[in-house]
Amino acid sequence: MAAVPFDQLDGQIWFNGEFVDWKDAKIHVLTHGLHYASAVFEGERAYGGRIFKLTEHNQRLHKSAEILGFSVPYSVAELDAATVELLKRQGFSDAYVRPIAWRGSEMMGISAQNNRINVSIAIWQWGSYFNPAEKLKGIRLDIAEYRRPDPKTAPCASKAAGLYMICTISKHAAEAKGYADAMMLDYRGQVAEATGANIFFVKDGVIHTPVPDCFLNGITRQTVIELARRRGYQVVERAIMPEELAGFSECFLTGSAAEVTPVSEIGPYTFKPATISETLMNDYMKEVYPVAAAAE
């Protein structure tokens, strides 16, 4: 049976300060954000009824909007409160959270100085981003054709909708070949990230990860680096060339949707999920489920 389309789910959506029925959360076809990608968003997860690092995500939403030249018309505290209330109304304990802010339909064209800035928050139940069976043994990645752009050509410090166009193209191309996702290089030919998650490698017990200078320094990425250092692991942030992949033993992805997901293959390179990947998977889940962690 086909999944229910997202515009037909049940519940409510927080839309410009009000809770509206899911089916009524609509915008006009001439919305600027649709035509010109003048939109920023976040991806968050609720665990055991608590949204992990909610405030940090809403702070980043504000920062992303500022980079795109507009202001979110609700404070971080207001967004936090609305999200918590929406989670209660939806009746979910574990769920995915998607806030988004975008320019409306008052003006149509490149310039949209007078357009209203709209904001909505939707919450739905969403399981593992990757196939659970694949996740346990490590997912397979293709190497994307498109690259993360030079910071001088795109607002890469913003979680902006337009930056994900090449991610969708790359993920679709990878899935057509039987892969779960794709690893993207940056404009210099260095390893950058997957289409929607940051990437880490392990060699001789040391964790290596690219410097986030042309892609987002993910909130989950920062959390996992902290967890790794708590364990005493050395984490090295540096430029990584694709030919180095042959020398790494483990690889894993991090992201709010991906959580911590081991990788078994990237193009011609193979990895074996082992102690460090498994340890950080478990540590991350303990971190996001504070009640469970406190009970141990």
Coordinates of C-alpha atoms in Angstrom, one line a residue:
M1 CA 0.0 0.0 0.0
A2 CA 1.3 3.4 -0.9
A3 CA 2.2 5.8 1.9
V4 CA -0.3 8.6 2.7
P5 CA 0.8 11.8 0.9
F6 CA 2.2 14.4 3.3
D7 CA -0.6 16.9 2.5
Q8 CA -3.1 14.4 3.6
L9 CA -1.8 13.5 7.1
D10 CA -3.9 14.2 10.2
G11 CA -3.3 16.7 12.9
Q12 CA -2.4 20.3 13.1
I13 CA 0.4 22.6 11.8
W14 CA 1.5 25.8 13.5
F15 CA 1.2 28.4 10.8
N16 CA 2.0 32.1 11.3
G17 CA 1.2 32.0 15.0
E18 CA -1.9 29.8 14.9
F19 CA -2.6 26.1 15.1
V20 CA -4.5 25.1 11.9
D21 CA -5.8 21.8 10.6
W22 CA -3.2 20.0 8.6
K23 CA -5.2 20.1 5.4
D24 CA -5.6 23.9 5.7
A25 CA -1.9 24.8 5.9
K26 CA -1.7 26.0 2.3
I27 CA 0.1 28.7 0.4
H28 CA -0.4 30.3 -3.0
V29 CA 1.3 29.0 -6.2
L30 CA 3.0 32.4 -6.6
T31 CA 4.8 32.2 -3.3
H32 CA 8.3 33.7 -3.7
G33 CA 9.8 30.9 -1.7
L34 CA 8.6 28.4 -4.2
H35 CA 9.9 30.2 -7.2
Y36 CA 13.2 31.7 -5.9
A37 CA 14.0 29.4 -2.9
S38 CA 13.8 32.3 -0.4
A39 CA 13.3 29.8 2.4
V40 CA 15.2 28.4 5.4
F41 CA 14.3 25.4 7.5
E42 CA 15.4 23.1 10.2
G43 CA 15.2 19.3 10.9
E44 CA 14.7 18.2 14.4
R45 CA 13.7 15.1 16.3
A46 CA 11.7 14.5 19.4
Y47 CA 12.7 11.6 21.6
G48 CA 10.5 10.5 24.5
G49 CA 8.4 13.6 24.3
R50 CA 11.4 16.0 24.3
I51 CA 12.8 17.8 21.2
F52 CA 16.5 17.4 21.1
K53 CA 18.4 20.7 21.1
L54 CA 15.3 22.6 20.1
T55 CA 16.6 26.1 21.1
E56 CA 19.8 25.5 19.1
H57 CA 17.8 24.6 16.0
N58 CA 15.6 27.7 16.3
Q59 CA 18.6 29.9 16.8
R60 CA 20.1 28.5 13.6
L61 CA 16.8 29.1 11.8
H62 CA 17.1 32.8 12.8
K63 CA 20.7 32.9 11.7
S64 CA 19.9 31.2 8.3
A65 CA 17.2 33.8 7.6
E66 CA 19.5 36.7 8.4
I67 CA 22.1 35.3 5.9
L68 CA 19.3 35.3 3.3
G69 CA 18.4 38.9 4.1
F70 CA 15.2 38.5 6.1
S71 CA 14.2 38.2 9.8
V72 CA 12.0 35.5 11.3
P73 CA 9.0 37.4 12.8
Y74 CA 8.9 35.2 15.9
S75 CA 11.5 35.0 18.6
V76 CA 13.4 31.8 19.4
A77 CA 11.5 31.5 22.7
E78 CA 8.2 31.8 20.8
L79 CA 9.2 29.2 18.3
D80 CA 10.3 26.9 21.1
A81 CA 7.0 27.3 22.9
A82 CA 5.0 26.7 19.7
T83 CA 6.9 23.6 18.9
V84 CA 6.5 22.1 22.4
E85 CA 2.8 22.8 22.3
L86 CA 2.4 21.3 18.8
L87 CA 4.2 18.1 19.8
K88 CA 1.6 17.8 22.7
R89 CA -1.3 18.4 20.3
Q90 CA 0.0 15.9 17.8
G91 CA 0.2 13.4 20.6
F92 CA 3.6 12.0 19.6
S93 CA 6.5 10.9 21.8
D94 CA 9.1 10.2 19.1
A95 CA 8.7 12.4 16.0
Y96 CA 10.3 14.5 13.3
V97 CA 10.0 18.3 13.5
R98 CA 10.2 20.7 10.5
P99 CA 10.1 24.5 11.0
I100 CA 10.4 26.6 7.9
A101 CA 10.4 30.3 7.1
W102 CA 9.8 31.8 3.6
R103 CA 8.9 34.9 1.7
G104 CA 5.3 35.0 0.6
S105 CA 3.3 36.1 -2.5
E106 CA 3.0 39.8 -2.1
M107 CA 5.6 40.5 -4.8
M108 CA 6.7 38.2 -7.6
G109 CA 10.2 38.6 -9.1
I110 CA 13.8 38.5 -8.0
S111 CA 13.2 41.5 -5.7
A112 CA 10.7 40.8 -2.9
Q113 CA 11.5 43.5 -0.3
N114 CA 7.8 43.8 0.8
N115 CA 6.9 40.2 1.0
R116 CA 5.6 38.8 4.3
I117 CA 7.8 36.4 6.0
N118 CA 5.8 33.3 6.8
V119 CA 6.7 30.7 9.4
S120 CA 5.2 27.2 9.9
I121 CA 6.1 24.2 12.0
A122 CA 5.0 20.6 11.2
I123 CA 5.5 17.5 13.3
W124 CA 5.0 13.9 12.1
Q125 CA 6.1 10.4 12.9
W126 CA 9.1 9.5 10.8
G127 CA 11.3 6.4 11.4
S128 CA 14.9 5.9 10.5
Y129 CA 16.1 8.0 7.6
F130 CA 17.8 5.0 6.1
N131 CA 16.5 1.4 5.9
P132 CA 17.0 0.0 9.4
A133 CA 18.3 -3.3 8.1
E134 CA 20.9 -1.5 6.0
K135 CA 21.7 0.9 8.8
L136 CA 22.9 -1.9 11.1
K137 CA 25.3 -3.3 8.5
G138 CA 26.3 0.0 7.0
I139 CA 24.7 1.8 4.1
R140 CA 26.2 2.2 0.6
L141 CA 27.0 5.6 -0.9
D142 CA 27.7 6.7 -4.4
I143 CA 30.0 9.6 -5.2
A144 CA 27.9 12.5 -6.4
E145 CA 28.5 14.4 -9.6
Y146 CA 27.6 17.8 -8.2
R147 CA 29.8 19.4 -5.6
R148 CA 29.2 21.7 -2.6
P149 CA 29.7 25.3 -3.9
D150 CA 32.4 27.8 -3.0
P151 CA 31.2 30.0 -0.1
K152 CA 31.8 33.0 -2.4
T153 CA 29.0 31.7 -4.7
A154 CA 26.3 30.5 -2.2
P155 CA 25.2 31.2 1.4
C156 CA 26.6 27.8 2.6
A157 CA 26.3 28.8 6.3
S158 CA 22.5 29.0 6.0
K159 CA 20.2 26.0 6.0
A160 CA 18.6 27.4 2.9
A161 CA 16.2 25.5 0.8
G162 CA 17.9 26.3 -2.5
L163 CA 21.2 24.6 -1.4
Y164 CA 19.4 21.3 -1.3
M165 CA 18.5 21.2 -5.0
I166 CA 21.8 19.5 -5.9
C167 CA 21.3 17.2 -2.9
T168 CA 18.0 15.9 -4.2
I169 CA 19.5 15.4 -7.7
S170 CA 22.4 13.5 -6.2
K171 CA 20.4 11.3 -3.9
H172 CA 18.0 10.4 -6.7
A173 CA 20.9 9.5 -9.0
A174 CA 22.4 7.3 -6.2
E175 CA 19.1 5.6 -5.5
A176 CA 18.7 4.8 -9.2
K177 CA 22.0 2.9 -9.0
G178 CA 20.9 1.0 -5.9
Y179 CA 22.8 3.1 -3.3
A180 CA 21.2 4.6 -0.2
D181 CA 22.7 8.1 -0.7
A182 CA 25.7 9.9 -2.2
M183 CA 28.8 11.5 -0.8
M184 CA 29.5 15.0 -2.2
L185 CA 32.9 16.6 -2.7
D186 CA 33.3 20.3 -2.4
Y187 CA 34.4 22.9 -5.0
R188 CA 38.1 22.0 -4.3
G189 CA 37.6 18.3 -4.9
Q190 CA 37.8 17.6 -1.1
V191 CA 35.4 15.3 0.7
A192 CA 32.5 17.4 2.0
E193 CA 29.4 15.5 3.3
A194 CA 26.5 13.3 2.2
T195 CA 23.4 14.9 0.7
G196 CA 21.8 15.5 4.0
A197 CA 24.3 14.5 6.7
N198 CA 27.9 15.1 7.8
I199 CA 30.5 12.4 7.4
F200 CA 33.2 10.9 9.6
F201 CA 36.0 8.4 9.1
V202 CA 38.2 6.3 11.4
K203 CA 41.8 5.3 11.0
D204 CA 43.9 3.7 13.7
G205 CA 41.5 4.7 16.4
V206 CA 41.4 8.4 15.4
I207 CA 38.3 10.0 14.0
H208 CA 38.7 12.3 11.0
T209 CA 36.0 14.6 9.5
P210 CA 36.1 17.4 7.0
V211 CA 36.2 21.1 8.1
P212 CA 32.7 22.6 7.6
D213 CA 33.9 25.6 5.7
C214 CA 31.5 25.3 2.7
F215 CA 28.7 23.2 4.3
L216 CA 26.7 23.2 7.6
N217 CA 28.5 22.5 10.8
G218 CA 25.6 20.2 11.8
I219 CA 24.2 20.3 15.3
T220 CA 24.3 16.5 15.4
R221 CA 27.8 16.7 14.1
Q222 CA 28.8 18.9 17.0
T223 CA 27.1 16.6 19.4
V224 CA 28.8 13.5 18.1
I225 CA 32.2 15.2 18.2
E226 CA 31.6 16.1 21.9
L227 CA 30.5 12.5 22.6
A228 CA 33.6 11.1 20.9
R229 CA 35.9 13.3 22.9
R230 CA 34.1 12.4 26.2
R231 CA 35.1 8.8 25.3
G232 CA 38.7 9.9 24.9
Y233 CA 38.7 9.5 21.1
Q234 CA 40.8 12.0 19.1
V235 CA 38.8 13.9 16.6
V236 CA 40.7 15.6 13.8
E237 CA 38.9 18.2 11.6
R238 CA 40.8 18.6 8.4
A239 CA 40.8 18.6 4.6
I240 CA 40.2 15.0 3.3
M241 CA 40.9 14.0 -0.3
P242 CA 38.8 11.3 -1.8
E243 CA 41.9 9.0 -2.5
E244 CA 42.4 8.9 1.3
L245 CA 39.2 6.9 1.7
A246 CA 41.1 3.7 0.9
G247 CA 43.0 4.1 4.2
F248 CA 40.0 4.4 6.5
S249 CA 38.5 1.4 8.4
E250 CA 35.2 2.9 9.5
C251 CA 32.9 5.5 8.2
F252 CA 29.6 7.0 9.5
L253 CA 27.2 9.8 8.9
T254 CA 25.5 12.2 11.4
G255 CA 22.4 14.3 11.2
S256 CA 19.1 15.0 12.9
A257 CA 17.4 12.7 10.4
A258 CA 20.3 10.2 9.9
E259 CA 21.3 10.2 13.6
V260 CA 24.5 8.1 13.6
T261 CA 24.5 5.8 10.6
P262 CA 27.5 3.5 9.7
V263 CA 28.6 3.4 6.1
S264 CA 30.0 0.2 4.5
E265 CA 30.8 1.5 1.0
I266 CA 31.5 4.7 -0.9
G267 CA 31.9 4.0 -4.6
P268 CA 35.0 1.7 -4.9
Y269 CA 35.9 2.1 -1.2
T270 CA 34.7 -0.3 1.6
F271 CA 34.5 0.1 5.3
K272 CA 33.4 -2.2 8.2
P273 CA 31.2 -0.8 10.9
A274 CA 33.1 -1.5 14.2
T275 CA 33.7 -0.4 17.7
I276 CA 33.8 3.4 17.3
S277 CA 30.7 3.5 15.0
E278 CA 28.7 1.3 17.3
T279 CA 29.9 3.1 20.4
L280 CA 28.9 6.5 19.1
M281 CA 25.5 5.1 17.8
N282 CA 24.7 4.0 21.3
D283 CA 26.1 7.1 23.0
Y284 CA 24.0 9.3 20.7
M285 CA 20.8 7.5 21.5
K286 CA 21.6 7.7 25.2
E287 CA 22.2 11.5 24.8
V288 CA 18.9 12.1 23.1
Y289 CA 16.9 9.9 25.5
P290 CA 18.0 11.6 28.8
V291 CA 15.5 9.7 30.9
A292 CA 16.9 6.4 29.8
A293 CA 20.4 7.6 30.3
A294 CA 19.7 8.8 33.8
A295 CA 18.2 5.5 34.8
E296 CA 21.3 3.5 34.0

